[in-house]
Amino acid sequence: MLRSQPPARALAIVLALAAGCCFDSTTEGRDGGMANAGTDRGANPPACALSRFEPQVAYATGLTPEAVAVSDFDGDGRLDLAVVNSAAPSESPDMPSTPGTTGILLGRGDGTFAPQVAYPVGTSPAGLVVADFNGDAKPDLAVTNGADGTVSILRGRGDGTFAPQVVVPVGTSPAGLAVADFDGDGRLDLAVANSDDGTVGVLLGHGDGTFARQIAYPAGTNPQAVAAGDFDGDGKPDLAVANSAEATVSILLGRGDGTFAAQIAYPVGARPMALADGDFDGDGTLDLAVANFDDGTVSVLPGRGDGTFGPQTVNGVASAQPSPQIAQPDSIAVADFNGDGKPDLAVADWSGMSAATVDVLANQGRGRFGAQVTLPVGYAATSVAAGDFNGDGRPDLAVTNYDDGTVSILLNDCTP
């Protein structure tokens, strides 16, 4: 199915939960917005002059995949994939919308994956997060359903299968979501960007896979993505929200009891669709990277460590399409792709009806990224996640292709 505009969603964070399988770049209260997972098997490989990846291998998903996340769902020490398949609403008023699914592709440990097994969720699912919501040390899933105003919780059985969804109401047109322990009770909670409400909803977890009713906090106009991280260094997770219709990011500082202070907004580029946090300038405080869809840029907001941020540094993303087509960054992932010890960026470039790309930008320090590597994927790339899929210690890429109904796997062939 072809579509001229990006889906109203943003890839949320991934928690890699299986002990020993993954480097955790999304530690609760610290790097909660980083969409990555990988392995920590032995010494790090030497640094590369430039990130290089093998050509994509595409795997079939469901209809119009929106988001991808990484974890070890069957406990075999190999990273697997979860893909949200949105299944677009019917164009006929006499026919109901088609429910979406979440597809699970189990990894074989060599960079290849088994065919997907699909689990029903709600209508027009958008965002996805992986975390252990019921305390059984097995990764579960939370999926936002944009047309239903709900979140589906799928409890993992630890063998790669999932129990039927449990549906939790949230706001109108939920998009991205994030996870952290917002009230300090040792149980994971959820934050959801309700795009049509202009709010971020916080749902406190009971520790058994169920959640309290959401408490909504005002954000900006049309929020699409949310990330959790400790931006003021008080050990309590805060929230960052990308507001696509007003080109801002809202910061809501957490009080540690499940409540949040009023938002403070920072200007970024045009139509921010995704964001991730990390220490991009090496000063020991969290910064933000924001994918701006309408002007083909990534904004980096340097954190000051007190919950405030400095002015944005704008990094251009070059398009692989003929001029005047510009890049359309729609999702962002963070990992050290070239082994130099600095977090780099991978950006999914939607590219409309053209063949899309994923663009890897090397960290040059001080919030600036360059030396872009442009990698072909399928049509209309919607999301990107990083993980070590073949066990060589280097982060690889998974990219969902909305118009193809596929997920592309690109193995990192980083050679010094």
Coordinates of C-alpha atoms in Angstrom, one line a residue:
M1 CA 0.0 0.0 0.0
L2 CA 1.4 3.4 -1.0
R3 CA 1.2 6.4 1.2
S4 CA 2.3 10.0 0.6
Q5 CA 2.7 11.0 4.3
P6 CA 4.5 9.3 7.2
P7 CA 2.4 7.4 9.7
A8 CA 1.6 9.3 12.9
R9 CA 3.9 7.3 15.1
A10 CA 7.4 7.1 16.5
L11 CA 9.5 4.3 17.5
A12 CA 9.8 4.1 21.2
I13 CA 12.5 2.6 23.4
V14 CA 13.7 -0.9 23.6
L15 CA 14.8 -2.7 26.8
A16 CA 17.0 -5.7 26.1
L17 CA 16.2 -7.9 29.1
A18 CA 17.9 -11.3 28.7
A19 CA 20.8 -11.5 31.0
G20 CA 24.1 -11.7 29.2
C21 CA 22.7 -11.1 25.7
C22 CA 22.7 -7.5 25.4
F23 CA 24.4 -4.2 26.1
D24 CA 21.7 -2.1 27.7
S25 CA 21.7 1.3 26.1
T26 CA 18.3 2.1 27.6
T27 CA 19.1 1.9 31.3
E28 CA 16.1 3.0 33.3
G29 CA 16.2 6.7 34.3
R30 CA 19.3 7.3 32.2
D31 CA 19.1 6.4 28.5
G32 CA 15.4 5.6 28.3
G33 CA 14.9 7.0 24.8
M34 CA 17.6 5.1 22.9
A35 CA 16.2 2.6 20.4
N36 CA 19.0 0.1 20.4
A37 CA 20.2 -3.2 21.8
G38 CA 23.3 -5.3 21.2
T39 CA 25.7 -7.7 22.7
D40 CA 28.7 -7.4 25.0
R41 CA 30.6 -10.5 24.2
G42 CA 34.3 -10.0 24.9
A43 CA 36.4 -7.1 23.9
N44 CA 35.2 -4.4 21.6
P45 CA 36.3 -4.6 18.0
P46 CA 38.8 -2.0 16.9
A47 CA 37.4 1.3 15.5
C48 CA 36.6 1.7 11.8
A49 CA 37.4 4.6 9.7
L50 CA 33.8 4.7 8.6
S51 CA 30.7 2.6 9.3
R52 CA 30.0 0.0 6.6
F53 CA 27.2 -2.4 6.3
E54 CA 26.4 -5.4 4.1
P55 CA 23.5 -5.0 1.6
Q56 CA 20.0 -5.4 3.1
V57 CA 18.3 -8.7 3.4
A58 CA 14.5 -8.2 3.6
Y59 CA 12.1 -10.4 5.6
A60 CA 8.3 -10.4 5.1
T61 CA 6.2 -8.8 7.9
G62 CA 2.5 -7.9 7.9
L63 CA 0.8 -5.1 6.1
T64 CA 2.4 -1.6 6.5
P65 CA 4.9 -2.1 9.3
E66 CA 5.3 0.9 11.5
A67 CA 7.8 0.1 14.2
V68 CA 10.5 -2.4 15.2
A69 CA 12.1 -3.4 18.5
V70 CA 14.8 -5.8 19.6
S71 CA 15.1 -8.2 22.5
D72 CA 15.7 -11.9 23.3
F73 CA 12.1 -13.2 23.4
D74 CA 12.8 -16.9 23.6
G75 CA 15.7 -16.9 26.0
D76 CA 18.3 -18.4 23.7
G77 CA 20.8 -15.6 23.9
R78 CA 20.1 -14.4 20.4
L79 CA 18.3 -11.2 19.5
D80 CA 14.9 -11.4 18.0
L81 CA 12.6 -8.8 16.4
A82 CA 9.1 -7.4 17.2
V83 CA 7.4 -5.5 14.4
V84 CA 4.2 -3.6 14.6
N85 CA 2.0 -4.1 11.4
S86 CA -0.5 -1.3 11.2
A87 CA -3.0 -2.7 8.6
A88 CA -4.4 0.5 7.2
P89 CA -8.1 1.4 7.8
S90 CA -10.6 0.4 5.2
E91 CA -11.5 3.0 2.6
S92 CA -15.1 1.9 2.6
P93 CA -17.4 3.2 5.4
D94 CA -19.3 -0.1 5.1
M95 CA -16.3 -2.1 6.1
P96 CA -14.5 -2.0 9.5
S97 CA -10.9 -1.1 9.9
T98 CA -8.5 -4.0 9.7
P99 CA -7.0 -4.8 13.1
G100 CA -3.2 -4.7 13.3
T101 CA -0.7 -7.2 14.5
T102 CA 2.6 -7.5 16.2
G103 CA 4.9 -9.9 14.4
I104 CA 7.7 -11.8 16.1
L105 CA 10.7 -12.9 14.1
L106 CA 13.1 -15.1 16.1
G107 CA 16.8 -14.7 15.4
R108 CA 19.0 -17.6 14.6
G109 CA 22.2 -15.8 15.9
D110 CA 23.8 -15.6 12.5
G111 CA 22.0 -12.5 11.3
T112 CA 19.1 -14.4 9.8
F113 CA 15.5 -14.7 11.1
A114 CA 12.7 -17.2 11.1
P115 CA 9.4 -16.2 9.5
Q116 CA 7.2 -13.9 11.6
V117 CA 4.5 -15.2 13.9
A118 CA 1.8 -12.5 14.2
Y119 CA -0.3 -11.6 17.3
P120 CA -3.4 -9.5 17.1
V121 CA -3.4 -6.0 18.7
G122 CA -5.7 -3.0 18.1
T123 CA -6.5 -0.9 15.1
S124 CA -3.8 1.2 13.5
P125 CA -1.0 0.2 15.9
A126 CA 1.9 2.7 15.9
G127 CA 4.4 2.7 18.8
L128 CA 6.2 -0.3 20.4
V129 CA 8.2 -0.8 23.6
V130 CA 9.7 -3.9 25.2
A131 CA 10.0 -4.3 29.0
D132 CA 9.3 -6.8 31.8
F133 CA 6.0 -5.4 33.1
N134 CA 5.1 -8.4 35.4
G135 CA 8.4 -9.1 37.0
D136 CA 9.0 -12.6 35.6
A137 CA 12.3 -11.7 33.9
K138 CA 10.6 -12.3 30.5
P139 CA 10.2 -9.5 28.0
D140 CA 6.7 -8.2 27.4
L141 CA 5.4 -5.8 24.7
A142 CA 3.3 -2.6 24.8
V143 CA 1.8 -1.4 21.6
T144 CA -0.1 1.9 21.0
N145 CA -3.3 1.6 18.9
G146 CA -3.9 4.9 17.2
A147 CA -7.4 4.4 16.1
D148 CA -8.6 2.8 19.3
G149 CA -7.1 5.1 21.9
T150 CA -5.6 2.1 23.7
V151 CA -2.3 0.3 24.5
S152 CA -2.1 -3.4 24.0
I153 CA 0.0 -5.3 26.6
L154 CA 1.3 -8.7 25.4
R155 CA 2.9 -10.8 28.1
G156 CA 5.9 -12.8 27.0
R157 CA 6.1 -16.5 27.9
G158 CA 9.9 -16.6 27.6
D159 CA 9.8 -19.1 24.7
G160 CA 9.2 -16.6 21.9
T161 CA 5.4 -16.7 22.2
F162 CA 3.0 -14.2 23.8
A163 CA -0.3 -14.3 25.7
P164 CA -3.3 -12.6 24.1
Q165 CA -3.4 -8.8 24.4
V166 CA -4.8 -7.0 27.4
V167 CA -6.1 -3.6 26.4
V168 CA -5.5 -0.4 28.5
P169 CA -7.3 2.9 27.6
V170 CA -5.2 6.0 27.0
G171 CA -5.7 9.3 25.2
T172 CA -6.7 10.1 21.6
S173 CA -4.5 8.8 18.8
P174 CA -1.6 7.5 20.9
A175 CA 1.7 7.3 19.0
G176 CA 5.1 6.8 20.7
L177 CA 5.7 5.5 24.2
A178 CA 8.4 5.0 26.7
V179 CA 9.0 3.0 29.9
A180 CA 10.7 3.7 33.2
D181 CA 9.9 3.5 36.9
F182 CA 8.4 6.9 37.4
D183 CA 7.2 6.5 41.0
G184 CA 10.2 4.6 42.4
D185 CA 8.3 1.5 43.5
G186 CA 10.5 -0.9 41.5
R187 CA 7.7 -1.5 39.0
L188 CA 7.9 -0.3 35.4
D189 CA 5.4 2.4 34.2
L190 CA 4.5 3.7 30.8
A191 CA 4.4 7.2 29.2
V192 CA 2.3 7.6 26.0
A193 CA 2.3 10.5 23.5
N194 CA -1.4 11.2 22.8
S195 CA -1.1 13.0 19.5
D196 CA -4.6 14.4 19.1
D197 CA -4.9 15.4 22.8
G198 CA -1.6 17.3 23.0
T199 CA -0.8 15.3 26.1
V200 CA 1.6 12.7 27.5
G201 CA -0.2 10.1 29.5
V202 CA 1.5 8.4 32.4
L203 CA 0.3 4.9 33.5
L204 CA 1.7 3.6 36.7
G205 CA 2.4 -0.1 36.6
H206 CA 1.1 -2.5 39.3
G207 CA 4.0 -5.0 38.7
D208 CA 1.7 -7.7 37.4
G209 CA 1.4 -6.5 33.8
T210 CA -1.6 -4.2 34.6
F211 CA -1.7 -0.5 34.9
A212 CA -3.5 2.3 36.7
R213 CA -5.6 4.7 34.6
Q214 CA -3.5 7.3 32.8
I215 CA -2.8 10.7 34.2
A216 CA -2.4 13.2 31.3
Y217 CA 0.1 16.1 31.3
P218 CA 0.0 18.9 28.7
A219 CA 2.6 18.7 26.1
G220 CA 2.8 20.6 22.7
T221 CA 0.6 20.2 19.6
N222 CA 0.5 16.8 18.0
P223 CA 3.1 15.0 20.1
Q224 CA 4.5 12.0 18.2
A225 CA 7.3 10.6 20.3
V226 CA 8.4 10.4 24.0
A227 CA 11.7 9.4 25.6
A228 CA 12.6 8.9 29.3
G229 CA 15.9 9.8 30.9
D230 CA 17.3 11.5 33.9
F231 CA 17.9 15.0 32.5
D232 CA 18.6 16.8 35.8
G233 CA 20.7 14.2 37.5
D234 CA 18.5 13.7 40.5
G235 CA 18.0 9.9 39.9
K236 CA 14.4 10.4 38.9
P237 CA 13.3 9.7 35.3
D238 CA 12.1 12.7 33.3
L239 CA 10.3 12.9 29.9
A240 CA 11.1 14.4 26.6
V241 CA 8.3 14.8 24.0
A242 CA 8.5 15.6 20.3
N243 CA 5.7 18.0 19.3
S244 CA 5.4 17.6 15.5
A245 CA 3.0 20.4 14.7
E246 CA 4.9 23.2 16.6
A247 CA 8.5 22.1 16.0
T248 CA 9.4 21.8 19.7
V249 CA 10.5 19.3 22.3
S250 CA 8.8 19.4 25.7
I251 CA 10.8 18.5 28.8
L252 CA 8.7 17.4 31.9
L253 CA 10.9 16.8 35.0
G254 CA 9.8 13.9 37.1
R255 CA 9.3 14.3 40.9
G256 CA 9.9 10.6 41.6
D257 CA 6.4 9.9 42.8
G258 CA 4.8 9.4 39.4
T259 CA 4.0 13.0 38.8
F260 CA 5.7 15.6 36.6
A261 CA 6.3 19.3 36.6
A262 CA 4.9 21.5 33.8
Q263 CA 6.5 21.3 30.5
I264 CA 9.3 23.5 29.2
A265 CA 9.5 23.7 25.4
Y266 CA 12.6 24.0 23.3
P267 CA 12.6 24.8 19.5
V268 CA 13.9 22.2 17.1
G269 CA 13.4 21.6 13.3
A270 CA 10.3 21.3 11.3
R271 CA 7.9 18.5 12.2
P272 CA 9.9 16.4 14.7
M273 CA 8.8 12.8 14.5
A274 CA 11.2 10.9 16.7
L275 CA 13.8 11.5 19.4
A276 CA 16.4 9.6 21.4
D277 CA 18.7 10.5 24.2
G278 CA 22.4 9.9 24.8
D279 CA 25.6 11.6 25.9
F280 CA 26.6 12.9 22.4
D281 CA 29.2 15.4 23.5
G282 CA 30.9 13.3 26.1
D283 CA 30.3 15.7 29.1
G284 CA 28.5 13.1 31.2
T285 CA 25.0 14.5 30.8
L286 CA 22.2 13.4 28.6
D287 CA 21.5 15.2 25.3
L288 CA 18.7 14.8 22.9
A289 CA 18.7 13.9 19.1
V290 CA 15.5 14.8 17.2
A291 CA 14.5 13.7 13.7
N292 CA 12.9 16.6 11.9
F293 CA 10.8 15.2 9.0
D294 CA 10.0 18.4 7.0
D295 CA 13.4 20.0 6.8
G296 CA 15.7 16.9 6.5
T297 CA 17.7 17.5 9.6
V298 CA 18.6 16.1 13.0
S299 CA 18.6 18.5 15.9
V300 CA 20.9 17.9 18.9
L301 CA 19.9 19.6 22.1
P302 CA 22.9 19.6 24.5
G303 CA 21.8 18.8 28.1
R304 CA 23.2 21.0 30.9
G305 CA 22.6 18.3 33.5
D306 CA 20.1 20.4 35.5
G307 CA 17.1 19.6 33.3
T308 CA 17.6 22.4 30.9
F309 CA 19.1 22.3 27.4
G310 CA 21.2 24.6 25.3
P311 CA 20.3 25.8 21.8
Q312 CA 20.0 23.1 19.1
T313 CA 22.8 22.1 16.8
V314 CA 21.4 21.3 13.4
N315 CA 22.8 18.4 11.4
G316 CA 21.8 17.9 7.8
V317 CA 20.8 14.5 6.5
A318 CA 21.6 14.1 2.8
S319 CA 18.9 12.6 0.6
A320 CA 19.7 9.8 -1.9
Q321 CA 16.9 11.1 -4.1
P322 CA 17.3 13.5 -7.0
S323 CA 17.0 17.2 -6.2
P324 CA 14.8 18.9 -5.0
Q325 CA 13.8 15.9 -2.9
I326 CA 15.2 16.3 0.7
A327 CA 15.6 13.6 3.3
Q328 CA 12.6 12.9 5.5
P329 CA 13.9 11.6 8.8
D330 CA 11.2 9.6 10.5
S331 CA 13.0 7.5 13.2
I332 CA 16.3 7.5 15.0
A333 CA 18.5 4.9 16.7
V334 CA 21.7 5.4 18.7
A335 CA 24.7 3.0 18.9
D336 CA 28.5 3.1 18.4
F337 CA 28.5 1.8 14.8
N338 CA 32.2 2.5 14.1
G339 CA 33.7 1.3 17.4
D340 CA 35.3 4.6 18.4
G341 CA 33.5 4.8 21.8
K342 CA 31.1 7.6 20.8
P343 CA 27.4 7.2 20.2
D344 CA 26.5 7.5 16.5
L345 CA 23.0 7.9 14.9
A346 CA 21.1 5.8 12.4
V347 CA 18.2 7.7 10.8
A348 CA 15.3 6.1 8.8
D349 CA 14.6 8.3 5.7
W350 CA 10.9 7.9 4.7
S351 CA 11.5 9.2 1.1
G352 CA 7.8 9.0 0.2
M353 CA 7.0 6.7 -2.6
S354 CA 10.7 6.4 -3.6
A355 CA 13.2 3.7 -2.5
A356 CA 14.1 4.7 1.1
T357 CA 17.4 4.7 2.9
V358 CA 18.8 4.4 6.4
D359 CA 21.5 7.0 7.0
V360 CA 24.3 6.4 9.5
L361 CA 25.9 9.6 10.9
A362 CA 29.2 9.4 12.7
N363 CA 29.7 11.3 15.9
Q364 CA 32.2 14.1 15.4
G365 CA 31.9 15.5 19.0
R366 CA 30.3 18.5 20.4
G367 CA 26.8 17.5 19.2
R368 CA 27.8 17.4 15.6
F369 CA 27.4 14.4 13.3
G370 CA 28.8 13.9 9.8
A371 CA 30.6 11.3 7.5
Q372 CA 27.1 10.1 6.5
V373 CA 26.8 6.6 5.0
T374 CA 23.5 6.1 3.0
L375 CA 22.2 2.6 2.9
P376 CA 19.4 1.5 0.6
V377 CA 16.4 -0.3 2.2
G378 CA 12.9 -0.8 1.0
Y379 CA 10.1 1.7 0.3
A380 CA 9.0 4.2 2.9
A381 CA 11.2 3.5 5.9
T382 CA 9.3 4.1 9.1
S383 CA 11.6 2.9 11.9
V384 CA 15.1 1.8 12.8
A385 CA 16.5 -0.2 15.7
A386 CA 20.1 -1.4 16.4
G387 CA 21.2 -4.7 17.7
D388 CA 24.0 -7.3 17.3
F389 CA 22.1 -9.9 15.2
N390 CA 25.1 -12.1 14.3
G391 CA 27.1 -12.1 17.5
D392 CA 30.2 -10.3 16.3
G393 CA 30.0 -7.5 18.8
R394 CA 29.0 -4.8 16.3
P395 CA 25.6 -3.2 16.2
D396 CA 23.6 -4.1 13.1
L397 CA 20.4 -2.4 11.8
A398 CA 16.7 -3.4 11.4
V399 CA 14.5 -1.1 9.3
T400 CA 10.8 -1.4 8.7
N401 CA 9.6 -0.6 5.1
Y402 CA 6.0 0.6 5.2
D403 CA 5.1 0.2 1.5
D404 CA 6.9 -3.1 1.1
G405 CA 5.6 -5.0 4.1
T406 CA 9.2 -6.0 5.0
V407 CA 11.9 -5.4 7.6
S408 CA 15.4 -4.9 6.2
I409 CA 18.4 -6.4 8.1
L410 CA 21.8 -4.7 7.5
L411 CA 24.8 -6.4 9.1
N412 CA 27.6 -4.1 10.2
D413 CA 30.8 -5.0 8.4
C414 CA 32.9 -2.6 10.3
T415 CA 36.5 -3.3 9.2
P416 CA 39.4 -1.2 10.6

